[in-house]
PDB file of C-alpha atoms in Angstrom:
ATOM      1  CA  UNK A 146     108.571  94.126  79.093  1.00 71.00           C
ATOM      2  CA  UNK A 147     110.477  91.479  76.964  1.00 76.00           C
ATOM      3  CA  UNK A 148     111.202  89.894  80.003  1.00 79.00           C
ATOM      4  CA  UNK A 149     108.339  89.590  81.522  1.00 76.00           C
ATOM      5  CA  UNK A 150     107.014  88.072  78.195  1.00 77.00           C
ATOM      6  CA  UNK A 151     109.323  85.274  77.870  1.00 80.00           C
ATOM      7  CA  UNK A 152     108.768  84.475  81.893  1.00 83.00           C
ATOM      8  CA  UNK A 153     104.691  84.647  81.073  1.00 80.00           C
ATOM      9  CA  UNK A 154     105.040  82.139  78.064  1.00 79.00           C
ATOM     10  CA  UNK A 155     107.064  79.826  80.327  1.00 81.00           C
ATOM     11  CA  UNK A 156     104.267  79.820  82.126  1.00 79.00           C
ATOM     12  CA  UNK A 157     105.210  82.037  85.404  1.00 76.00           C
ATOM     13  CA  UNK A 158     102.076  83.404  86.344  1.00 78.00           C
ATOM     14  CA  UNK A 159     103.228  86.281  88.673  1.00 84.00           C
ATOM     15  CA  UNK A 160     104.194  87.869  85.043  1.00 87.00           C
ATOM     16  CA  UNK A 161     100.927  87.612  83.923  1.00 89.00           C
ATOM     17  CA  UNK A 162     100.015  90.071  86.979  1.00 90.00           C
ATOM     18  CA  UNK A 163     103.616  92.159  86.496  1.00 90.00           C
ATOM     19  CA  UNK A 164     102.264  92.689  82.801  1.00 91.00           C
ATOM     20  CA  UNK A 165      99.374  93.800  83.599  1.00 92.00           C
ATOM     21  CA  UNK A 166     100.602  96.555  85.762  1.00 91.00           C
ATOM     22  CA  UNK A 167     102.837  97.511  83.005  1.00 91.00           C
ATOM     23  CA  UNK A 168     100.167  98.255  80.535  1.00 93.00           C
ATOM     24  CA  UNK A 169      98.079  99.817  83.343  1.00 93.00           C
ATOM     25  CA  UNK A 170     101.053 101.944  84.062  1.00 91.00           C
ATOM     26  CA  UNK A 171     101.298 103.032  80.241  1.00 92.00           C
ATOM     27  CA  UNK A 172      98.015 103.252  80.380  1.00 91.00           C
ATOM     28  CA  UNK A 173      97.288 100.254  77.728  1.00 93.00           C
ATOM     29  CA  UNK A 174      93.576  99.787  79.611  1.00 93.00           C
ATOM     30  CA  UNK A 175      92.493  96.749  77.477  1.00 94.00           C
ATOM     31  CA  UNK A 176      96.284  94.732  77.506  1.00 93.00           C
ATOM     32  CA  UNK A 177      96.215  95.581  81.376  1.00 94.00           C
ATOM     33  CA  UNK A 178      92.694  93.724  81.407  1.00 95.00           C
ATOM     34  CA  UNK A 179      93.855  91.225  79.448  1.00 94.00           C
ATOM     35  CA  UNK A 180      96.900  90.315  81.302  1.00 92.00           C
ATOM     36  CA  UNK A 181      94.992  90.689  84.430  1.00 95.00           C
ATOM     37  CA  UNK A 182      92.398  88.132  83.590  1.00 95.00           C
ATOM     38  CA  UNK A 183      94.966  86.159  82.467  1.00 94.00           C
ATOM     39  CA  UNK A 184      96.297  85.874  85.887  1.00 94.00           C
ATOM     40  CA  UNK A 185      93.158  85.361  87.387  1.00 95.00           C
ATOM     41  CA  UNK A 186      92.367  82.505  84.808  1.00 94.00           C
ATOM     42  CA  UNK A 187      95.479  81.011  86.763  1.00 93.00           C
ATOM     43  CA  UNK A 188      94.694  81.535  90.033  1.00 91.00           C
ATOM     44  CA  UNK A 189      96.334  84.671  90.808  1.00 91.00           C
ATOM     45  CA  UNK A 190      93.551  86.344  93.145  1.00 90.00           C
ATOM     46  CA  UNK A 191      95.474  90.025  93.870  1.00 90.00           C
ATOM     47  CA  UNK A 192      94.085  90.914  89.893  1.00 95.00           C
ATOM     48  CA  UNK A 193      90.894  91.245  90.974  1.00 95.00           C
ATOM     49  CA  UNK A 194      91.453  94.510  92.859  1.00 93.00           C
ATOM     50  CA  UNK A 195      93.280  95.237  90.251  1.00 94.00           C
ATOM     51  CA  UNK A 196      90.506  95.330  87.499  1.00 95.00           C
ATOM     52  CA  UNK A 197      88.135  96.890  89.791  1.00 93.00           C
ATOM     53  CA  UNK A 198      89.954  99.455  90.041  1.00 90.00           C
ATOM     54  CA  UNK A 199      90.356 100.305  86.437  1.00 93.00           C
ATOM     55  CA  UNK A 200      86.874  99.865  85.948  1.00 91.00           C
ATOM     56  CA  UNK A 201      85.894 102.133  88.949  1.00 87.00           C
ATOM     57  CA  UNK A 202      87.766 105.038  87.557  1.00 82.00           C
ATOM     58  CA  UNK A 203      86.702 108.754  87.300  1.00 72.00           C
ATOM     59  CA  UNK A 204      83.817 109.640  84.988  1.00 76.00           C
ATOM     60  CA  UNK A 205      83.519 105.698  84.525  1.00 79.00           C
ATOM     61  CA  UNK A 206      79.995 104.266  82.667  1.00 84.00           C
ATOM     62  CA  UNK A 207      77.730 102.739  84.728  1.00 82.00           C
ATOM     63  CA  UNK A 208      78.329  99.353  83.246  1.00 88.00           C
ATOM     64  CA  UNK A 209      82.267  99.881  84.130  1.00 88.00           C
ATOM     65  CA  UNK A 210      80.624 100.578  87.844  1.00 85.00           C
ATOM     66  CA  UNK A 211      78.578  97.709  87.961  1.00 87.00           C
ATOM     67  CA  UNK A 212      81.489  95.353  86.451  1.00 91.00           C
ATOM     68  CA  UNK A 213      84.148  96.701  88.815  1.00 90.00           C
ATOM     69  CA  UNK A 214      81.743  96.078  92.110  1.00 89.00           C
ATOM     70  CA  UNK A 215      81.269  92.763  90.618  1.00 93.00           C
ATOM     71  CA  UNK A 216      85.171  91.870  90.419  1.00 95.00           C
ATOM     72  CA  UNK A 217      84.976  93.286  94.302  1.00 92.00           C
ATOM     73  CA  UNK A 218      82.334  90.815  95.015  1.00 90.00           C
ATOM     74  CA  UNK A 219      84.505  87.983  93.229  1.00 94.00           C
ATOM     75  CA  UNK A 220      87.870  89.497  94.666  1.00 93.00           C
ATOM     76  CA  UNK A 221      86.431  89.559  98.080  1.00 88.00           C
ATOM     77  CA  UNK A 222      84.915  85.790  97.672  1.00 86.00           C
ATOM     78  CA  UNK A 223      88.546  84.807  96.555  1.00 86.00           C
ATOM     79  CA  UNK A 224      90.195  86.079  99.697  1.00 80.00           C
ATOM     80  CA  UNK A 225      91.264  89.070  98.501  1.00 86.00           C
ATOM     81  CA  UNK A 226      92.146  91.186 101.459  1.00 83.00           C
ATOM     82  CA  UNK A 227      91.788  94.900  99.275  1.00 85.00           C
ATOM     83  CA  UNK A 228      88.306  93.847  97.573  1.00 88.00           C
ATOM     84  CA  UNK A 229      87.044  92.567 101.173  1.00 85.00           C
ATOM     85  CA  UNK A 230      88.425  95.974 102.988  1.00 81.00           C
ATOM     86  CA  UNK A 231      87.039  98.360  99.999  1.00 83.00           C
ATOM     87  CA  UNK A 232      83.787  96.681  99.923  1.00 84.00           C
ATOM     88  CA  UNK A 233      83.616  97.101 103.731  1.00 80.00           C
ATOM     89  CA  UNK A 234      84.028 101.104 103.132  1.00 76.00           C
ATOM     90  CA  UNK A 235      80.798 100.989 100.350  1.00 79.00           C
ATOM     91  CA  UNK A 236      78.588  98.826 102.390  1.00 79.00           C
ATOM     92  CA  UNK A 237      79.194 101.170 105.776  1.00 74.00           C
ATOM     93  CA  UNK A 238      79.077 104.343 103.766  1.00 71.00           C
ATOM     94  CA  UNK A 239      77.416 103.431 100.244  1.00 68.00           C
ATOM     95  CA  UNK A 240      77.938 103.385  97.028  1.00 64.00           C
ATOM     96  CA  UNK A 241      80.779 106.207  96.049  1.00 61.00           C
ATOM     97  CA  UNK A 242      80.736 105.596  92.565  1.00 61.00           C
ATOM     98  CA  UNK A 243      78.138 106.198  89.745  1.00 57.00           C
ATOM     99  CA  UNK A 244      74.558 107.259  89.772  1.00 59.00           C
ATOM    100  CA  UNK A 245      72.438 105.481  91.893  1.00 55.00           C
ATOM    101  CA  UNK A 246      73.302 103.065  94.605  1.00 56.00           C
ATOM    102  CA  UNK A 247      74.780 100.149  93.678  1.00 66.00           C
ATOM    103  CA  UNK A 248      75.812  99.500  96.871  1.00 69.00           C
ATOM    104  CA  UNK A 249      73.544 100.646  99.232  1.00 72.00           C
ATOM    105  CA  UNK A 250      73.795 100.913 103.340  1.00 74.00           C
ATOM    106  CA  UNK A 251      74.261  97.541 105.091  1.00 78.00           C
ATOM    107  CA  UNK A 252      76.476  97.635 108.387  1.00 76.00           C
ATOM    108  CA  UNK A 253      75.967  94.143 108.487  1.00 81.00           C
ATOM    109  CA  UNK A 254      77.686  93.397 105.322  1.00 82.00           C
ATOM    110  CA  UNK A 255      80.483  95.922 106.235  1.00 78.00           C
ATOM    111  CA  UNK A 256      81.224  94.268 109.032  1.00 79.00           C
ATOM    112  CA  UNK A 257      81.245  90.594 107.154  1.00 81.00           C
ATOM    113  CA  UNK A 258      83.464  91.851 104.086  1.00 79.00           C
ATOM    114  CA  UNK A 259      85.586  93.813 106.772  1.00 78.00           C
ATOM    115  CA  UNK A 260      85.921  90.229 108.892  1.00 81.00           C
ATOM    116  CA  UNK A 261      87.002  88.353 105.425  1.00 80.00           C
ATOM    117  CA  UNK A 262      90.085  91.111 105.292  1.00 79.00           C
ATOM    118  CA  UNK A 263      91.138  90.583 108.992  1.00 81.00           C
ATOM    119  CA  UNK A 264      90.620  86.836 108.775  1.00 83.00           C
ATOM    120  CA  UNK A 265      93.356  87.297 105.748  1.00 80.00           C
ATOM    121  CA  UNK A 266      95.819  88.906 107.612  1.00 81.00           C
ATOM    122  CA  UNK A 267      95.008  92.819 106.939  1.00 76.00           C
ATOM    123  CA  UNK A 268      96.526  94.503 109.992  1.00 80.00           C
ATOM    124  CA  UNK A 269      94.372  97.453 108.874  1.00 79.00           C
ATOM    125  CA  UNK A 270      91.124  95.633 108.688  1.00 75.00           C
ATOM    126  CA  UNK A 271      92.089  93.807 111.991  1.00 79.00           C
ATOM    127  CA  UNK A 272      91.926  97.237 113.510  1.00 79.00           C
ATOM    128  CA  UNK A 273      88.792  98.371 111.988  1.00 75.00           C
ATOM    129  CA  UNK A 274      86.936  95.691 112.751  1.00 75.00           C
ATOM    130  CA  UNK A 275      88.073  95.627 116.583  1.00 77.00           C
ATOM    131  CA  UNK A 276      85.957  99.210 116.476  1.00 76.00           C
ATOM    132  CA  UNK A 277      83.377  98.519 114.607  1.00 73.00           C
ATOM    133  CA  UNK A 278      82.405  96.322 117.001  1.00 72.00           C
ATOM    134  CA  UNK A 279      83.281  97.879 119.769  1.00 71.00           C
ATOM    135  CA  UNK A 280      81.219 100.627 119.086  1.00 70.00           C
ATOM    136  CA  UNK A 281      78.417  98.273 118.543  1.00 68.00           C
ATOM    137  CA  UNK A 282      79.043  96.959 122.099  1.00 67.00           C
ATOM    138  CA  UNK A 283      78.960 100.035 124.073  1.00 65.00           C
ATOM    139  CA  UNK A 284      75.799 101.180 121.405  1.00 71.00           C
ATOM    140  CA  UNK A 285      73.691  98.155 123.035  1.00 68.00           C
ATOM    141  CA  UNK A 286      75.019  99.106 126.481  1.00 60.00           C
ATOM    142  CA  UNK A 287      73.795 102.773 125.854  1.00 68.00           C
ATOM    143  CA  UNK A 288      70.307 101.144 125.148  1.00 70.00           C
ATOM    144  CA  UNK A 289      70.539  98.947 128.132  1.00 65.00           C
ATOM    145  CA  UNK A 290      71.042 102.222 130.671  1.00 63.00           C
ATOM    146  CA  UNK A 291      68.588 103.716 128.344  1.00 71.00           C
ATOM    147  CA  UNK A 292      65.442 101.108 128.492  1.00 70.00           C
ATOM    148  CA  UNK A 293      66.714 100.149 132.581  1.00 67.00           C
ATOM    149  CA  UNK A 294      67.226 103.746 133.470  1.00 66.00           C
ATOM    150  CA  UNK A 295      70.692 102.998 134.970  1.00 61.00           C
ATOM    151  CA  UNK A 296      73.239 105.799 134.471  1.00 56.00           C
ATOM    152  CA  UNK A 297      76.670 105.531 135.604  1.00 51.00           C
ATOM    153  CA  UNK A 298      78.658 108.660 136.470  1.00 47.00           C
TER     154      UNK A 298
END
């Protein structure tokens, strides 16, 4: 940890991140956070998932819930490809965490957070979002034969 110390107070801010895995690790919740905000004071996006997740942790409070969908949200608006891919899985499914939905039901949404992680480069989102929407394409086409009675053998 020394290390990582003298290479944050030079100013490296991938150590700010590095450090905040190492408390997380030793399970040091609120020098994690702060090291993690720390990093995302400096522009260091990838901390964002990171907080979420320790806020969106088993038998969590529903203010932890409601702050760790929020760092999704800003993780997400940041480019950050696991906050856009995760909130793609709650809007298509709901909410997972917590009492109540905080997320509810909203394909459309999905489908936009799930874009933001392929337009970043996630291979996996890529591929999710190739069938989401091609299940929404052969959906209308079902309708189409549907409404124009035309079935195809």
């Amino acid at each position: 940890i020394n290390w990582y110390f003298k290479s944050a107070s030079s100013g490296f801010i991938k150590s700010f991140y590095a450090l905040g895995h190492l408390y997380k690790d030793k399970e040091d919740i609120n020098n994690a956070l702060y090291w993690f905000k720390r990093s995302i004071d400096n522009g260091d996006t990838r901390a964002y998932s990171s907080i979420a997740f320790i806020y969106l942790q088993k038998n969590a409070t529903q203010n932890a819930i409601e702050e760790g969908y929020r760092m999704l949200h800003k993780g997400a608006e940041c480019g950050n490809v696991a906050c856009a891919f995760l909130l793609r899985i709650e809007y298509i499914s709901g909410s997972t965490w917590g009492e109540g939905n905080i997320i509810s039901i909203d394909n459309n949404k999905g489908i936009e957070y799930i874009r933001k992680a392929a337009d970043n480069g996630l291979l996996k989102a890529q591929k999710y979002l190739g069938i989401e929407l091609n299940d929404r394409e052969l959906e209308r086409f079902r309708e189409m034969q549907e409404e124009y009675g035309i079935h195809f053998k």
